[in-house]
PDB file of C-alpha atoms in Angstrom:
ATOM      1  CA  UNK M  13       6.193 -12.789  11.223  1.00  0.00           C
ATOM      2  CA  UNK M  14       9.474 -14.411  12.457  1.00  0.00           C
ATOM      3  CA  UNK M  15       9.754 -14.769  16.340  1.00  0.00           C
ATOM      4  CA  UNK M  16      12.779 -12.289  16.748  1.00  0.00           C
ATOM      5  CA  UNK M  17      11.863  -9.671  13.804  1.00  0.00           C
ATOM      6  CA  UNK M  18      10.499  -6.476  15.899  1.00  0.00           C
ATOM      7  CA  UNK M  19       8.070  -4.563  14.239  1.00  0.00           C
ATOM      8  CA  UNK M  20       6.739  -0.614  15.292  1.00  0.00           C
ATOM      9  CA  UNK M  21       3.181   0.663  15.310  1.00  0.00           C
ATOM     10  CA  UNK M  22       3.057   4.613  15.467  1.00  0.00           C
ATOM     11  CA  UNK M  23      -0.235   5.248  16.850  1.00  0.00           C
ATOM     12  CA  UNK M  24      -2.502   8.434  16.095  1.00  0.00           C
ATOM     13  CA  UNK M  25      -4.093   9.792  19.177  1.00  0.00           C
ATOM     14  CA  UNK M  26      -7.385  11.750  18.241  1.00  0.00           C
ATOM     15  CA  UNK M  27     -10.097   9.441  16.883  1.00  0.00           C
ATOM     16  CA  UNK M  28      -7.976   6.055  16.827  1.00  0.00           C
ATOM     17  CA  UNK M  29      -6.943   5.607  20.550  1.00  0.00           C
ATOM     18  CA  UNK M  30      -8.931   8.215  22.223  1.00  0.00           C
ATOM     19  CA  UNK M  31     -12.272   8.180  21.195  1.00  0.00           C
ATOM     20  CA  UNK M  32     -13.209  11.955  21.142  1.00  0.00           C
ATOM     21  CA  UNK M  33     -15.564  12.604  18.286  1.00  0.00           C
ATOM     22  CA  UNK M  34     -18.226  14.098  20.311  1.00  0.00           C
ATOM     23  CA  UNK M  35     -15.861  16.505  21.506  1.00  0.00           C
ATOM     24  CA  UNK M  36     -14.215  16.949  17.843  1.00  0.00           C
ATOM     25  CA  UNK M  37     -17.772  17.607  16.531  1.00  0.00           C
ATOM     26  CA  UNK M  38     -18.676  19.983  19.394  1.00  0.00           C
ATOM     27  CA  UNK M  39     -15.755  22.015  19.383  1.00  0.00           C
ATOM     28  CA  UNK M  40     -16.040  22.377  15.452  1.00  0.00           C
ATOM     29  CA  UNK M  41     -19.368  23.495  15.756  1.00  0.00           C
ATOM     30  CA  UNK M  42     -18.336  26.340  18.393  1.00  0.00           C
ATOM     31  CA  UNK M  43     -15.347  27.481  16.108  1.00  0.00           C
ATOM     32  CA  UNK M  44     -18.006  27.537  13.190  1.00  0.00           C
ATOM     33  CA  UNK M  45     -20.436  29.144  14.631  1.00  0.00           C
ATOM     34  CA  UNK M  46     -18.659  31.985  15.127  1.00  0.00           C
ATOM     35  CA  UNK M  47     -18.338  32.869  11.604  1.00  0.00           C
ATOM     36  CA  UNK M  48     -22.442  32.164  11.196  1.00  0.00           C
ATOM     37  CA  UNK M  49     -22.263  28.765   9.892  1.00  0.00           C
ATOM     38  CA  UNK M  50     -24.694  26.307  10.448  1.00  0.00           C
ATOM     39  CA  UNK M  51     -23.725  23.156  12.964  1.00  0.00           C
ATOM     40  CA  UNK M  52     -22.639  19.597  11.049  1.00  0.00           C
ATOM     41  CA  UNK M  53     -23.239  16.102  12.065  1.00  0.00           C
ATOM     42  CA  UNK M  54     -20.683  13.126  12.502  1.00  0.00           C
ATOM     43  CA  UNK M  55     -21.549  12.105   9.620  1.00  0.00           C
ATOM     44  CA  UNK M  56     -21.006  15.368   7.667  1.00  0.00           C
ATOM     45  CA  UNK M  57     -17.612  16.255   9.406  1.00  0.00           C
ATOM     46  CA  UNK M  58     -16.264  13.051   8.177  1.00  0.00           C
ATOM     47  CA  UNK M  59     -17.405  13.471   4.680  1.00  0.00           C
ATOM     48  CA  UNK M  60     -15.791  16.782   4.540  1.00  0.00           C
ATOM     49  CA  UNK M  61     -12.701  17.083   7.008  1.00  0.00           C
ATOM     50  CA  UNK M  62      -9.347  17.583   5.523  1.00  0.00           C
ATOM     51  CA  UNK M  63      -5.690  18.223   6.326  1.00  0.00           C
ATOM     52  CA  UNK M  64      -4.786  21.141   6.378  1.00  0.00           C
ATOM     53  CA  UNK M  65      -7.478  22.325   8.364  1.00  0.00           C
ATOM     54  CA  UNK M  66      -8.131  25.411   6.968  1.00  0.00           C
ATOM     55  CA  UNK M  67      -9.187  23.649   3.734  1.00  0.00           C
ATOM     56  CA  UNK M  68     -11.926  21.935   5.903  1.00  0.00           C
ATOM     57  CA  UNK M  69     -13.440  25.191   6.456  1.00  0.00           C
ATOM     58  CA  UNK M  70     -12.997  26.283   3.395  1.00  0.00           C
ATOM     59  CA  UNK M  71     -15.287  23.406   2.075  1.00  0.00           C
ATOM     60  CA  UNK M  72     -17.928  24.397   4.894  1.00  0.00           C
ATOM     61  CA  UNK M  73     -17.770  28.163   4.334  1.00  0.00           C
ATOM     62  CA  UNK M  74     -16.991  28.225   0.380  1.00  0.00           C
ATOM     63  CA  UNK M  75     -13.957  30.018   0.927  1.00  0.00           C
ATOM     64  CA  UNK M  76     -10.460  29.775   2.606  1.00  0.00           C
ATOM     65  CA  UNK M  77     -10.877  31.801   6.083  1.00  0.00           C
ATOM     66  CA  UNK M  78      -8.672  34.524   6.118  1.00  0.00           C
ATOM     67  CA  UNK M  79      -6.095  34.549   8.851  1.00  0.00           C
ATOM     68  CA  UNK M  80      -7.488  35.996  11.554  1.00  0.00           C
ATOM     69  CA  UNK M  81     -10.864  34.457  11.029  1.00  0.00           C
ATOM     70  CA  UNK M  82      -8.565  30.952  11.477  1.00  0.00           C
ATOM     71  CA  UNK M  83      -6.904  32.196  14.093  1.00  0.00           C
ATOM     72  CA  UNK M  84     -10.046  32.886  16.550  1.00  0.00           C
ATOM     73  CA  UNK M  85     -11.719  29.470  15.157  1.00  0.00           C
ATOM     74  CA  UNK M  86      -8.633  27.373  15.861  1.00  0.00           C
ATOM     75  CA  UNK M  87      -8.623  29.314  19.504  1.00  0.00           C
ATOM     76  CA  UNK M  88     -12.393  28.538  20.126  1.00  0.00           C
ATOM     77  CA  UNK M  89     -12.061  24.948  19.171  1.00  0.00           C
ATOM     78  CA  UNK M  90      -8.922  24.201  21.705  1.00  0.00           C
ATOM     79  CA  UNK M  91     -10.754  25.828  24.249  1.00  0.00           C
ATOM     80  CA  UNK M  92     -14.447  23.830  23.794  1.00  0.00           C
ATOM     81  CA  UNK M  93     -12.242  20.837  23.055  1.00  0.00           C
ATOM     82  CA  UNK M  94     -10.576  21.145  26.334  1.00  0.00           C
ATOM     83  CA  UNK M  95     -13.328  21.437  28.355  1.00  0.00           C
ATOM     84  CA  UNK M  96     -15.588  18.474  26.863  1.00  0.00           C
ATOM     85  CA  UNK M  97     -12.570  15.849  26.220  1.00  0.00           C
ATOM     86  CA  UNK M  98     -12.660  14.830  29.955  1.00  0.00           C
ATOM     87  CA  UNK M  99     -15.880  12.869  29.091  1.00  0.00           C
ATOM     88  CA  UNK M 100     -14.239  11.019  26.244  1.00  0.00           C
ATOM     89  CA  UNK M 101     -12.127   7.642  26.829  1.00  0.00           C
ATOM     90  CA  UNK M 102     -10.070   5.362  25.084  1.00  0.00           C
ATOM     91  CA  UNK M 103     -11.467   3.287  21.778  1.00  0.00           C
ATOM     92  CA  UNK M 104     -12.840   0.055  22.748  1.00  0.00           C
ATOM     93  CA  UNK M 105      -9.936  -2.502  23.258  1.00  0.00           C
ATOM     94  CA  UNK M 106      -7.529   0.276  22.998  1.00  0.00           C
ATOM     95  CA  UNK M 107      -5.282  -0.896  26.162  1.00  0.00           C
ATOM     96  CA  UNK M 108      -5.521  -4.473  25.947  1.00  0.00           C
ATOM     97  CA  UNK M 109      -4.114  -4.051  22.336  1.00  0.00           C
ATOM     98  CA  UNK M 110      -1.142  -1.975  23.306  1.00  0.00           C
ATOM     99  CA  UNK M 111      -0.421  -4.395  26.292  1.00  0.00           C
ATOM    100  CA  UNK M 112      -0.684  -7.403  23.772  1.00  0.00           C
ATOM    101  CA  UNK M 113       1.482  -5.689  20.932  1.00  0.00           C
ATOM    102  CA  UNK M 114       4.618  -5.257  24.046  1.00  0.00           C
ATOM    103  CA  UNK M 115       4.200  -8.493  25.088  1.00  0.00           C
ATOM    104  CA  UNK M 116       5.386 -10.188  22.138  1.00  0.00           C
ATOM    105  CA  UNK M 117       8.504  -8.016  22.066  1.00  0.00           C
ATOM    106  CA  UNK M 118       7.423  -5.297  19.372  1.00  0.00           C
ATOM    107  CA  UNK M 119       7.243  -1.944  20.069  1.00  0.00           C
ATOM    108  CA  UNK M 120       5.094   1.034  19.617  1.00  0.00           C
ATOM    109  CA  UNK M 121       5.208   4.730  19.656  1.00  0.00           C
ATOM    110  CA  UNK M 122       2.593   7.730  19.643  1.00  0.00           C
ATOM    111  CA  UNK M 123       2.320  10.791  17.497  1.00  0.00           C
ATOM    112  CA  UNK M 124      -0.403  12.953  17.482  1.00  0.00           C
ATOM    113  CA  UNK M 125      -0.643  16.587  16.041  1.00  0.00           C
ATOM    114  CA  UNK M 126      -2.792  17.327  19.135  1.00  0.00           C
ATOM    115  CA  UNK M 127      -0.613  19.975  21.383  1.00  0.00           C
ATOM    116  CA  UNK M 128       2.361  18.084  23.036  1.00  0.00           C
ATOM    117  CA  UNK M 129       1.851  19.885  26.377  1.00  0.00           C
ATOM    118  CA  UNK M 130      -1.830  18.888  26.678  1.00  0.00           C
ATOM    119  CA  UNK M 131      -1.122  15.191  24.910  1.00  0.00           C
ATOM    120  CA  UNK M 132       1.332  13.894  27.712  1.00  0.00           C
ATOM    121  CA  UNK M 133      -0.696  14.582  30.403  1.00  0.00           C
ATOM    122  CA  UNK M 134      -4.001  13.167  29.028  1.00  0.00           C
ATOM    123  CA  UNK M 135      -1.985   9.702  27.727  1.00  0.00           C
ATOM    124  CA  UNK M 136      -0.442   9.261  31.211  1.00  0.00           C
ATOM    125  CA  UNK M 137      -4.002   9.977  33.036  1.00  0.00           C
ATOM    126  CA  UNK M 138      -5.195   6.569  31.168  1.00  0.00           C
ATOM    127  CA  UNK M 139      -2.116   4.733  32.374  1.00  0.00           C
ATOM    128  CA  UNK M 140      -1.024   3.553  28.895  1.00  0.00           C
ATOM    129  CA  UNK M 141       1.914   5.905  28.689  1.00  0.00           C
ATOM    130  CA  UNK M 142       4.765   2.660  29.560  1.00  0.00           C
ATOM    131  CA  UNK M 143       3.535   1.157  26.626  1.00  0.00           C
ATOM    132  CA  UNK M 144       5.385   3.686  24.078  1.00  0.00           C
ATOM    133  CA  UNK M 145       8.954   4.169  23.411  1.00  0.00           C
ATOM    134  CA  UNK M 146       8.051   8.280  23.067  1.00  0.00           C
ATOM    135  CA  UNK M 147       4.585   9.802  23.273  1.00  0.00           C
ATOM    136  CA  UNK M 148       4.964  13.137  20.770  1.00  0.00           C
ATOM    137  CA  UNK M 149       2.349  15.883  20.151  1.00  0.00           C
ATOM    138  CA  UNK M 150       2.461  18.894  18.198  1.00  0.00           C
ATOM    139  CA  UNK M 151       4.663  21.965  19.099  1.00  0.00           C
ATOM    140  CA  UNK M 152       4.172  25.185  17.380  1.00  0.00           C
ATOM    141  CA  UNK M 153       1.134  26.547  14.986  1.00  0.00           C
ATOM    142  CA  UNK M 154      -1.955  24.038  14.158  1.00  0.00           C
ATOM    143  CA  UNK M 155      -3.447  22.880  10.962  1.00  0.00           C
ATOM    144  CA  UNK M 156      -0.749  21.403   9.053  1.00  0.00           C
ATOM    145  CA  UNK M 157       0.159  17.975   7.910  1.00  0.00           C
ATOM    146  CA  UNK M 158       1.685  14.920  10.167  1.00  0.00           C
ATOM    147  CA  UNK M 159       4.589  14.399   7.264  1.00  0.00           C
ATOM    148  CA  UNK M 160       7.571  16.073   8.651  1.00  0.00           C
ATOM    149  CA  UNK M 161       6.709  15.568  12.096  1.00  0.00           C
ATOM    150  CA  UNK M 162       6.454  11.611  11.504  1.00  0.00           C
ATOM    151  CA  UNK M 163       9.676  11.767   9.370  1.00  0.00           C
ATOM    152  CA  UNK M 164      11.343  13.741  12.473  1.00  0.00           C
ATOM    153  CA  UNK M 165       9.921  11.223  15.042  1.00  0.00           C
ATOM    154  CA  UNK M 166      11.033   7.897  13.307  1.00  0.00           C
ATOM    155  CA  UNK M 167      14.086   9.489  13.492  1.00  0.00           C
ATOM    156  CA  UNK M 168      14.275   9.909  16.719  1.00  0.00           C
ATOM    157  CA  UNK M 169      13.508   6.136  17.914  1.00  0.00           C
ATOM    158  CA  UNK M 170      16.162   4.094  18.081  1.00  0.00           C
ATOM    159  CA  UNK M 171      16.225   0.310  16.731  1.00  0.00           C
ATOM    160  CA  UNK M 172      12.899   1.485  15.072  1.00  0.00           C
ATOM    161  CA  UNK M 173      13.409   0.503  11.337  1.00  0.00           C
ATOM    162  CA  UNK M 174      10.730   2.505   8.984  1.00  0.00           C
ATOM    163  CA  UNK M 175      10.444  -0.368   6.686  1.00  0.00           C
ATOM    164  CA  UNK M 176       8.914  -2.836   9.694  1.00  0.00           C
ATOM    165  CA  UNK M 177       6.649   0.501  10.745  1.00  0.00           C
ATOM    166  CA  UNK M 178       3.111   0.525  10.470  1.00  0.00           C
ATOM    167  CA  UNK M 179       1.239   4.041  11.325  1.00  0.00           C
ATOM    168  CA  UNK M 180      -2.061   3.091  12.319  1.00  0.00           C
ATOM    169  CA  UNK M 181      -4.458   6.342  12.511  1.00  0.00           C
ATOM    170  CA  UNK M 182      -8.096   7.332  11.230  1.00  0.00           C
ATOM    171  CA  UNK M 183      -7.272  10.103   8.597  1.00  0.00           C
ATOM    172  CA  UNK M 184      -5.818   9.998   5.022  1.00  0.00           C
ATOM    173  CA  UNK M 185      -3.116  12.162   6.504  1.00  0.00           C
ATOM    174  CA  UNK M 186      -1.457   9.457   8.406  1.00  0.00           C
ATOM    175  CA  UNK M 187      -0.973   7.315   5.155  1.00  0.00           C
ATOM    176  CA  UNK M 188       0.616  10.267   3.461  1.00  0.00           C
ATOM    177  CA  UNK M 189       2.683  10.883   6.697  1.00  0.00           C
ATOM    178  CA  UNK M 190       3.523   7.161   6.716  1.00  0.00           C
ATOM    179  CA  UNK M 191       4.475   7.190   3.316  1.00  0.00           C
ATOM    180  CA  UNK M 192       6.998  10.317   3.081  1.00  0.00           C
ATOM    181  CA  UNK M 193       8.221   8.353   6.296  1.00  0.00           C
ATOM    182  CA  UNK M 194       8.857   4.853   4.418  1.00  0.00           C
ATOM    183  CA  UNK M 195       6.559   3.398   6.952  1.00  0.00           C
ATOM    184  CA  UNK M 196       3.254   1.334   5.721  1.00  0.00           C
ATOM    185  CA  UNK M 197       0.154   2.310   7.243  1.00  0.00           C
ATOM    186  CA  UNK M 198      -3.557   1.376   8.123  1.00  0.00           C
ATOM    187  CA  UNK M 199      -6.462   3.374   8.367  1.00  0.00           C
ATOM    188  CA  UNK M 200      -9.365   3.465  10.939  1.00  0.00           C
ATOM    189  CA  UNK M 201     -12.968   4.314  10.295  1.00  0.00           C
ATOM    190  CA  UNK M 202     -14.139   4.944  13.853  1.00  0.00           C
ATOM    191  CA  UNK M 203     -12.765   8.980  14.121  1.00  0.00           C
ATOM    192  CA  UNK M 204     -12.678  12.080  11.458  1.00  0.00           C
ATOM    193  CA  UNK M 205     -13.097  10.155   8.155  1.00  0.00           C
ATOM    194  CA  UNK M 206     -15.660   7.521   6.680  1.00  0.00           C
ATOM    195  CA  UNK M 207     -14.759   4.377   4.782  1.00  0.00           C
ATOM    196  CA  UNK M 208     -14.887   6.151   1.235  1.00  0.00           C
ATOM    197  CA  UNK M 209     -12.530   9.017   1.685  1.00  0.00           C
ATOM    198  CA  UNK M 210     -10.085   6.660   3.544  1.00  0.00           C
ATOM    199  CA  UNK M 211     -10.081   4.085   0.584  1.00  0.00           C
ATOM    200  CA  UNK M 212      -8.802   7.130  -1.571  1.00  0.00           C
ATOM    201  CA  UNK M 213      -5.380   6.947   0.286  1.00  0.00           C
ATOM    202  CA  UNK M 214      -4.598   3.230  -1.385  1.00  0.00           C
ATOM    203  CA  UNK M 215      -3.788   1.559   2.164  1.00  0.00           C
ATOM    204  CA  UNK M 216      -5.521  -1.006   4.143  1.00  0.00           C
ATOM    205  CA  UNK M 217      -8.883   0.351   5.949  1.00  0.00           C
ATOM    206  CA  UNK M 218     -10.348  -1.370   9.183  1.00  0.00           C
ATOM    207  CA  UNK M 219     -13.473  -1.039  11.479  1.00  0.00           C
ATOM    208  CA  UNK M 220     -11.585  -1.803  14.829  1.00  0.00           C
ATOM    209  CA  UNK M 221      -8.344  -1.158  16.141  1.00  0.00           C
ATOM    210  CA  UNK M 222      -8.379  -4.891  16.702  1.00  0.00           C
ATOM    211  CA  UNK M 223      -8.177  -5.435  12.951  1.00  0.00           C
ATOM    212  CA  UNK M 224      -5.738  -2.520  12.474  1.00  0.00           C
ATOM    213  CA  UNK M 225      -3.087  -4.206  14.679  1.00  0.00           C
ATOM    214  CA  UNK M 226      -4.037  -7.768  12.818  1.00  0.00           C
ATOM    215  CA  UNK M 227      -3.371  -6.066   9.434  1.00  0.00           C
ATOM    216  CA  UNK M 228       0.020  -4.359  10.748  1.00  0.00           C
ATOM    217  CA  UNK M 229       1.320  -7.660  11.705  1.00  0.00           C
ATOM    218  CA  UNK M 230       0.395  -8.793   7.838  1.00  0.00           C
ATOM    219  CA  UNK M 231       2.118  -5.672   6.337  1.00  0.00           C
ATOM    220  CA  UNK M 232       5.054  -6.270   8.370  1.00  0.00           C
ATOM    221  CA  UNK M 233       5.078 -10.419   8.281  1.00  0.00           C
TER     222      UNK M 233
END
């Protein structure tokens, strides 16, 4: 990569920068219990998880939840998650990688499907907000794809070229969103998806955030 060629990373939050697997699984099982479903393990979650989220529950239930069921489960999920996220921390090495990317003249932002008003203070509490050009969470209903949000997110960033942007996330939907916005993607196995399902997205798959940043550098070289 040339010394003066700036590159940009759009980071995912849940399961990527924020290591919240325990809270996610607990919240999922709390929501599922509302419909009498048995609890699942992290491995089962990674094998079944997909977007839109109601399709994930269809895999658990054998049918799509009704709108009323979905609204109840979604409310329980977010209430449980909010109560337990305080026990979770940043993924190993995340803070150092964020600082390092900025130190060589590149830029980065954060786009999450976690509710915006909850996301911003959480990010701020870890002291990493200054590393980002923009921190953006979801405004509106939950459960959908990140694609349209990614397109809008990149359009709102000045001097950021989609062709020199890499999305780093833990879900196949992050790759879908990157493609929709004209960006590249690297997927990380430490969050919501297992390696097998991530590899189906047809983009590089890595086992650490350090590897993800290295791959991002290679993709925009």
